[in-house]
C-alpha cells in the first residue's frame, strides 16, 4: 500500500495548516490556498478517482516569487485538500533557488514508456519549465544561462505525493536553432498521449514570437520537433500556457475537432494591459495543428470611418493640438504613429506634457484609435500631484474626463475603441497625457477616427472577463470529457489585490464542449461540479414576471454567495435587463445583465464602493457577445462567491469572470430593466461553504 493510501487526506491537509477560511474576500467554493501566492494551474491529472491540481506557488509569501509547484487534490472538484509542495525551488538539485518551477502539465504513464515504473508501478510524470537563475553546469552536465527556460520532467511512484526529478534534466535544453535567441521565452509545456500515433505530444510556447512549437516523444525523455503554429489573432503580448485537446462537435464522435488554447499577456480583450485566454479550432495529425479558416480572424481595423487625426503634419499647431510641458515647440515626425518624445529625444521617457485637441461635436457612435506603449492609467484626483504618472488618451466633455485608455507596456500598437453613443451631440476634446518620467514612461498614439461601426472581434476568447488566465485541462479523463480551470486573477493587478494571508484563487472548473451555435462551431463551457451538495436544493427565491417595465425590483434577501439562473425575452422597447448583486445602501452594486441593442451580456464592476486604490485598471464594464436563442430567450447562469462573479451565457458560448471586493455590509439583490422585457424568470440558490 502506498504512502498516499495510508495517510488520510485530512491528515495531509493538517500538514500544511488549515485556516478558518472566513477572512474578508475568502472564496467559499473556489479553490484558494490556506496562505501565500498562487498563479497558473499546472499538472492537472485525474488518477485513481482523484483530481490532482498543481499550481504555481510561493512557499514563503503572498506575492510572486520562489516559484514552486503547490499541490491539492479533490474527489469532486469542489472540496480540495492541500498536500505538501510537489516541486520545491528551495530543494532544486542544482541548489536552493537556482531553478524555479514554471508552468507545465502531468500525465499518467500507464504504459510505463518512461522507464520510471518500479515493480510494475504506474508513474505520474510532470513536465514543466525550468527557469534557471544563474549561469551554471547542471548535475546532468548540461550548461545553462541566467534566465534560461528549458523543459524538464519529474516522476512520482506514490500516486503524486512525492516527486523525483529526472537526473537527465532538462529534456529540451532550448528552442530550435532558428529561435536560439528566444531561450528566455520558451515555456509552459502541455503534454498528452496521442493514441493514433502511439506517442507523446508536447505543445510549448515561444512567448515573444507568438508561436506554439509541437514535439513528439516515445518515452517523455527524448523529444523531436514536428511543427509549429502562429502568429495569428491576438498577438499584442506574449503567448503562454498552451493546451491542445480533441472534442466531438455536438457530441458526434465521427466529427472530431481539436482545440488549441493559448494565454496572452498583455493584450487581452477585457483589459488590454492585462491577461486573457484565446482559442483556435482545427485539426491535428499527430505532428501539426492546422486551424480552420473560420477560426483565424482578421486584425481589427475600423470600418467606414472618418479620419480625425493621422499625424501627417509638421507641427502640433497645424493639427490644432495645444501642447504643454516638454512638447511645446515640438511636432509629429510624420507618419501614422505619434510617439510623445519631447526635446530630449535621446531620453524620451523623461519628457512629460500633454496635447489637447480643439473642440469637436460628437456625431458618431465610436471613437477609435491606435495605441501602443505605455501602461500607466489615469488616477482620479491625482492631477498635478506626484502620483500623476499617467500615459493615456482621454476624452473630455465639459472639462471632465469621460473616457480614458492607457497603453500596453511591452505590447505592440493596436486598435482600441470608445463607445460614445450616449454622448452624441455633445462638445468634446481629446487630450494625450504623458506624466511619467520613469521606465515605460512615454505614449504612442496612432490614427484617431470616428465611425458608427464597432471594432471587429480580434480573437476567439475563452472568457471575455478580466480574471481568467492560464486555463488548462485535466489529463486522464475519458477522451470526450474535457474539464478545464483557470487562474482567477490578472497580471495587470494580480500581486496587489487586497487579500491576506493568501493571494489569488482558481475559477470554477468548467466542462468544455464544441457546439454549433448560431451557425458557427464554438467552444462552450458550463460549471462542471454539481453545486447541489452546497445548495440544499430549495431556491432562496423563485420569481416570474410576465412583463417588466423600466425600474428596479428589490428582493427580500441578503447574500454573499449564490447560484442564479436568469432568463428573459425582449419587450417592445428592450434596452438592458439584469440583476444587481452585493448592492449597498447607496445603490452601488455588481450589475450583471444583457444589452439588447448590442446583443452582449455584461458584468459591471465600475461602481465599486470599496477601496480599489491598488489599481486604476480594476474598475470596469466587461462585455461578451451573446445572441438570444431561436425562441428569442436570453439565458444567464451567474455564480457569485465572496470575491468573484462568473457568468455563463446561452449554452455557455460566452463567459465573463471578474473578481469583486465588496464591503461585507453590501448584500442586497435587485432585478433591473432600463427598457421593457417579458417572461422574466429568476431562480436564486444559496451556495454554502466547502470549508
XYZ file of N, CA and C in Angstrom, residues 328-443:
348
model
N 5.922 71.577 -26.021
C 5.811 72.912 -26.600
C 6.931 73.106 -27.619
N 6.572 73.578 -28.791
C 7.553 73.806 -29.837
C 7.935 72.572 -30.615
N 7.352 71.427 -30.253
C 7.629 70.179 -30.948
C 6.545 69.898 -31.990
N 6.690 68.820 -32.730
C 5.696 68.415 -33.705
C 5.849 66.962 -34.054
N 4.833 66.371 -34.651
C 4.932 64.963 -35.060
C 5.981 64.807 -36.146
N 6.567 63.640 -36.201
C 7.619 63.382 -37.173
C 7.056 62.901 -38.500
N 5.730 62.897 -38.613
C 5.116 62.395 -39.833
C 4.834 60.917 -39.728
N 3.943 60.418 -40.567
C 3.562 59.016 -40.488
C 2.263 58.878 -39.728
N 1.934 57.647 -39.354
C 0.627 57.398 -38.752
C 0.693 57.118 -37.263
N 1.881 57.143 -36.651
C 2.001 56.910 -35.221
C 2.797 58.043 -34.585
N 2.202 58.677 -33.581
C 2.875 59.718 -32.824
C 3.456 59.111 -31.552
N 4.745 59.338 -31.322
C 5.369 58.967 -30.060
C 5.683 60.240 -29.301
N 5.190 60.344 -28.077
C 5.376 61.567 -27.309
C 6.771 61.614 -26.696
N 7.733 61.899 -27.570
C 9.068 62.273 -27.117
C 9.124 63.793 -27.147
N 9.836 64.385 -26.215
C 9.978 65.838 -26.221
C 11.306 66.257 -26.810
N 11.836 67.370 -26.334
C 13.058 67.945 -26.893
C 14.266 67.053 -26.689
N 14.291 66.305 -25.585
C 15.445 65.449 -25.275
C 15.223 64.061 -25.843
N 15.112 63.958 -27.180
C 14.695 62.695 -27.786
C 15.589 61.511 -27.431
N 16.784 61.775 -26.925
C 17.638 60.670 -26.515
C 17.154 60.012 -25.238
N 16.303 60.702 -24.458
C 15.786 60.146 -23.203
C 14.309 60.477 -23.106
N 13.545 59.995 -24.069
C 12.151 60.392 -24.176
C 11.302 60.050 -22.987
N 11.640 58.968 -22.245
C 10.832 58.615 -21.075
C 10.837 59.722 -20.032
N 11.861 60.576 -20.061
C 11.944 61.658 -19.081
C 11.121 62.871 -19.437
N 10.570 62.920 -20.654
C 9.790 64.070 -21.096
C 8.333 63.914 -20.697
N 7.744 64.993 -20.209
C 6.345 64.957 -19.805
C 5.609 66.157 -20.372
N 4.315 66.019 -20.504
C 3.483 67.085 -21.037
C 2.182 66.523 -21.570
N 1.477 67.368 -22.324
C 0.188 66.938 -22.863
C -0.063 67.587 -24.212
N -1.016 67.010 -24.927
C -1.540 67.581 -26.166
C -3.051 67.549 -26.065
N -3.699 68.677 -26.324
C -5.158 68.749 -26.258
C -5.689 69.218 -27.601
N -6.645 68.478 -28.146
C -7.219 68.819 -29.447
C -8.152 70.016 -29.320
N -8.507 70.578 -30.444
C -9.573 71.574 -30.448
C -10.901 70.886 -30.179
N -11.896 71.665 -29.824
C -13.223 71.093 -29.547
C -13.873 70.583 -30.826
N -14.671 69.531 -30.677
C -15.447 69.000 -31.795
C -16.764 68.477 -31.260
N -17.739 68.333 -32.138
C -19.035 67.783 -31.760
C -19.055 66.290 -32.065
N -19.440 65.490 -31.081
C -19.521 64.038 -31.276
C -20.723 63.719 -32.153
N -20.464 63.138 -33.309
C -21.540 62.800 -34.253
C -21.585 61.319 -34.579
N -20.571 60.560 -34.151
C -20.501 59.125 -34.436
C -20.617 58.326 -33.148
N -20.943 57.030 -33.278
C -21.137 56.178 -32.103
C -19.825 55.765 -31.454
N -18.728 55.785 -32.230
C -17.461 55.283 -31.703
C -16.321 56.246 -32.048
N -15.409 56.406 -31.090
C -14.097 56.987 -31.341
C -13.105 55.836 -31.246
N -12.335 55.635 -32.308
C -11.386 54.518 -32.343
C -9.991 55.051 -32.632
N -8.989 54.381 -32.087
C -7.628 54.898 -32.180
C -6.636 53.761 -31.997
N -5.422 53.985 -32.497
C -4.326 53.054 -32.260
C -3.544 53.533 -31.048
N -3.193 52.596 -30.180
C -2.413 52.941 -29.002
C -1.375 51.858 -28.739
N -0.189 52.304 -28.335
C 0.890 51.380 -28.015
C 1.365 51.603 -26.590
N 2.656 51.744 -26.411
C 3.221 51.963 -25.089
C 2.767 53.323 -24.515
N 2.592 53.466 -23.233
C 2.967 52.538 -22.171
C 1.833 52.466 -21.146
N 1.876 51.493 -20.256
C 0.771 51.248 -19.338
C 0.940 52.021 -18.038
N 0.304 53.187 -17.978
C 0.232 53.998 -16.758
C -1.149 54.639 -16.737
N -2.136 53.995 -16.142
C -3.513 54.506 -16.210
C -3.700 55.785 -15.416
N -4.764 56.513 -15.752
C -5.117 57.721 -15.020
C -5.543 57.377 -13.599
N -5.197 58.237 -12.665
C -5.590 58.077 -11.269
C -6.500 59.252 -10.916
N -7.747 58.970 -10.618
C -8.713 60.021 -10.339
C -8.229 60.878 -9.168
N -8.229 62.192 -9.358
C -7.850 63.112 -8.291
C -6.366 63.317 -8.133
N -5.553 62.725 -9.053
C -4.100 62.830 -8.893
C -3.472 63.913 -9.767
N -4.269 64.584 -10.598
C -3.701 65.586 -11.497
C -2.917 66.636 -10.718
N -1.705 66.920 -11.193
C -0.887 67.937 -10.554
C -0.146 67.465 -9.323
N -0.250 66.193 -8.986
C 0.440 65.659 -7.808
C 1.523 64.676 -8.267
N 2.452 64.308 -7.383
C 3.492 63.337 -7.765
C 2.940 61.974 -8.153
N 1.696 61.681 -7.750
C 1.087 60.393 -8.100
C 0.554 60.372 -9.531
N 0.569 61.518 -10.205
C 0.054 61.600 -11.572
C 1.146 61.152 -12.536
N 1.128 59.895 -12.899
C 2.144 59.339 -13.805
C 1.478 58.676 -15.004
N 0.324 59.181 -15.404
C -0.423 58.518 -16.462
C 0.207 58.721 -17.833
N 0.025 57.732 -18.692
C 0.295 57.840 -20.122
C -0.985 57.372 -20.803
N -1.852 58.320 -21.111
C -3.211 57.970 -21.532
C -3.699 58.838 -22.681
N -4.727 58.352 -23.337
C -5.537 59.151 -24.242
C -6.898 59.298 -23.567
N -7.335 60.526 -23.375
C -8.562 60.821 -22.633
C -9.544 61.577 -23.502
N -10.823 61.313 -23.286
C -11.901 62.074 -23.915
C -12.519 62.968 -22.848
N -12.611 64.273 -23.151
C -13.143 65.245 -22.202
C -14.442 65.838 -22.716
N -15.417 65.941 -21.833
C -16.671 66.651 -22.091
C -16.879 67.613 -20.934
N -17.059 68.896 -21.269
C -17.215 69.948 -20.253
C -16.044 69.935 -19.263
N -14.853 69.656 -19.768
C -13.656 69.668 -18.944
C -13.448 68.435 -18.095
N -14.377 67.479 -18.107
C -14.274 66.262 -17.306
C -13.877 65.073 -18.179
N -13.009 64.211 -17.643
C -12.616 63.005 -18.364
C -13.763 62.000 -18.313
N -14.284 61.632 -19.487
C -15.396 60.679 -19.543
C -14.965 59.325 -20.125
N -13.816 59.272 -20.788
C -13.236 58.023 -21.269
C -11.725 58.146 -21.128
N -11.059 57.032 -20.788
C -9.611 57.059 -20.633
C -9.044 55.689 -20.954
N -7.990 55.665 -21.767
C -7.331 54.410 -22.120
C -5.825 54.605 -22.052
N -5.148 53.679 -21.415
C -3.692 53.696 -21.368
C -3.145 52.664 -22.341
N -1.826 52.668 -22.515
C -1.216 51.765 -23.472
C -0.845 50.428 -22.865
N 0.018 49.701 -23.565
C 0.427 48.359 -23.154
C 1.946 48.317 -23.112
N 2.523 48.239 -21.925
C 3.972 48.112 -21.800
C 4.409 46.766 -22.364
N 5.331 46.801 -23.289
C 5.838 45.560 -23.856
C 4.972 44.987 -24.956
N 3.844 45.617 -25.282
C 2.972 45.133 -26.343
C 3.075 46.024 -27.572
N 2.559 45.540 -28.682
C 2.575 46.322 -29.909
C 1.442 47.316 -29.954
N 1.426 48.136 -31.009
C 0.353 49.099 -31.173
C -0.875 48.400 -31.735
N -2.039 48.745 -31.210
C -3.263 48.047 -31.597
C -4.438 48.998 -31.566
N -5.508 48.631 -32.243
C -6.712 49.457 -32.274
C -7.547 49.238 -31.017
N -8.052 50.338 -30.449
C -8.977 50.313 -29.326
C -10.133 51.250 -29.632
N -11.205 51.126 -28.850
C -12.444 51.817 -29.197
C -13.152 52.348 -27.961
N -13.756 53.522 -28.087
C -14.677 54.046 -27.086
C -16.088 54.059 -27.671
N -17.051 53.511 -26.977
C -18.461 53.641 -27.339
C -18.950 54.973 -26.772
N -19.236 55.920 -27.649
C -19.663 57.256 -27.215
C -21.095 57.542 -27.688
N -21.863 56.483 -27.934
C -23.220 56.666 -28.449
C -24.082 57.490 -27.502
N -23.789 57.423 -26.186
C -24.567 58.199 -25.221
C -24.130 59.656 -25.167
N -23.069 60.005 -25.897
C -22.555 61.377 -25.882
C -22.774 62.098 -27.204
N -23.457 61.477 -28.159
C -23.677 62.097 -29.463
C -24.376 63.445 -29.285
N -23.840 64.458 -29.982
C -24.381 65.811 -29.898
C -23.645 66.709 -28.927
N -22.805 66.124 -28.066
C -22.079 66.926 -27.081
C -20.727 67.381 -27.637
N -20.227 68.487 -27.072
C -18.926 69.032 -27.459
C -17.831 68.367 -26.634
N -16.770 67.947 -27.297
C -15.713 67.187 -26.629
C -14.349 67.604 -27.153
N -13.316 67.128 -26.473
C -11.942 67.260 -26.939
C -11.180 66.016 -26.520
N -10.039 65.795 -27.141
C -9.188 64.649 -26.823
C -7.876 65.179 -26.270
N -7.439 64.591 -25.173
C -6.176 65.003 -24.569
C -5.263 63.787 -24.426
N -4.035 63.943 -24.941
C -2.993 62.932 -24.759
C -2.099 63.405 -23.631
N -1.901 62.568 -22.630
C -1.121 62.960 -21.459
C 0.026 61.982 -21.240
N 1.217 62.555 -21.060
C 2.384 61.784 -20.633
C 2.926 62.461 -19.385
N 2.604 61.898 -18.228
C 3.085 62.436 -16.956
C 4.145 61.555 -16.328
N 4.566 60.529 -17.037
C 5.502 59.557 -16.486
C 6.915 59.847 -16.976
N 7.846 59.956 -16.044
C 9.237 60.219 -16.401
C 10.132 59.028 -16.132
N 9.533 57.897 -15.726
C 10.319 56.709 -15.442
C 10.341 55.761 -16.621
N 10.784 54.505 -16.355
C 10.760 53.495 -17.396
C 9.333 53.240 -17.869
N 9.170 52.837 -19.111
C 7.848 52.723 -19.707
C 7.100 54.059 -19.514
N 7.783 55.160 -19.809
C 7.231 56.472 -19.488
C 6.950 57.340 -20.685
N 6.416 56.773 -21.769
C 6.012 57.589 -22.910
C 4.704 57.033 -23.470
N 4.186 57.683 -24.481
C 2.893 57.291 -25.038
C 2.975 57.260 -26.550
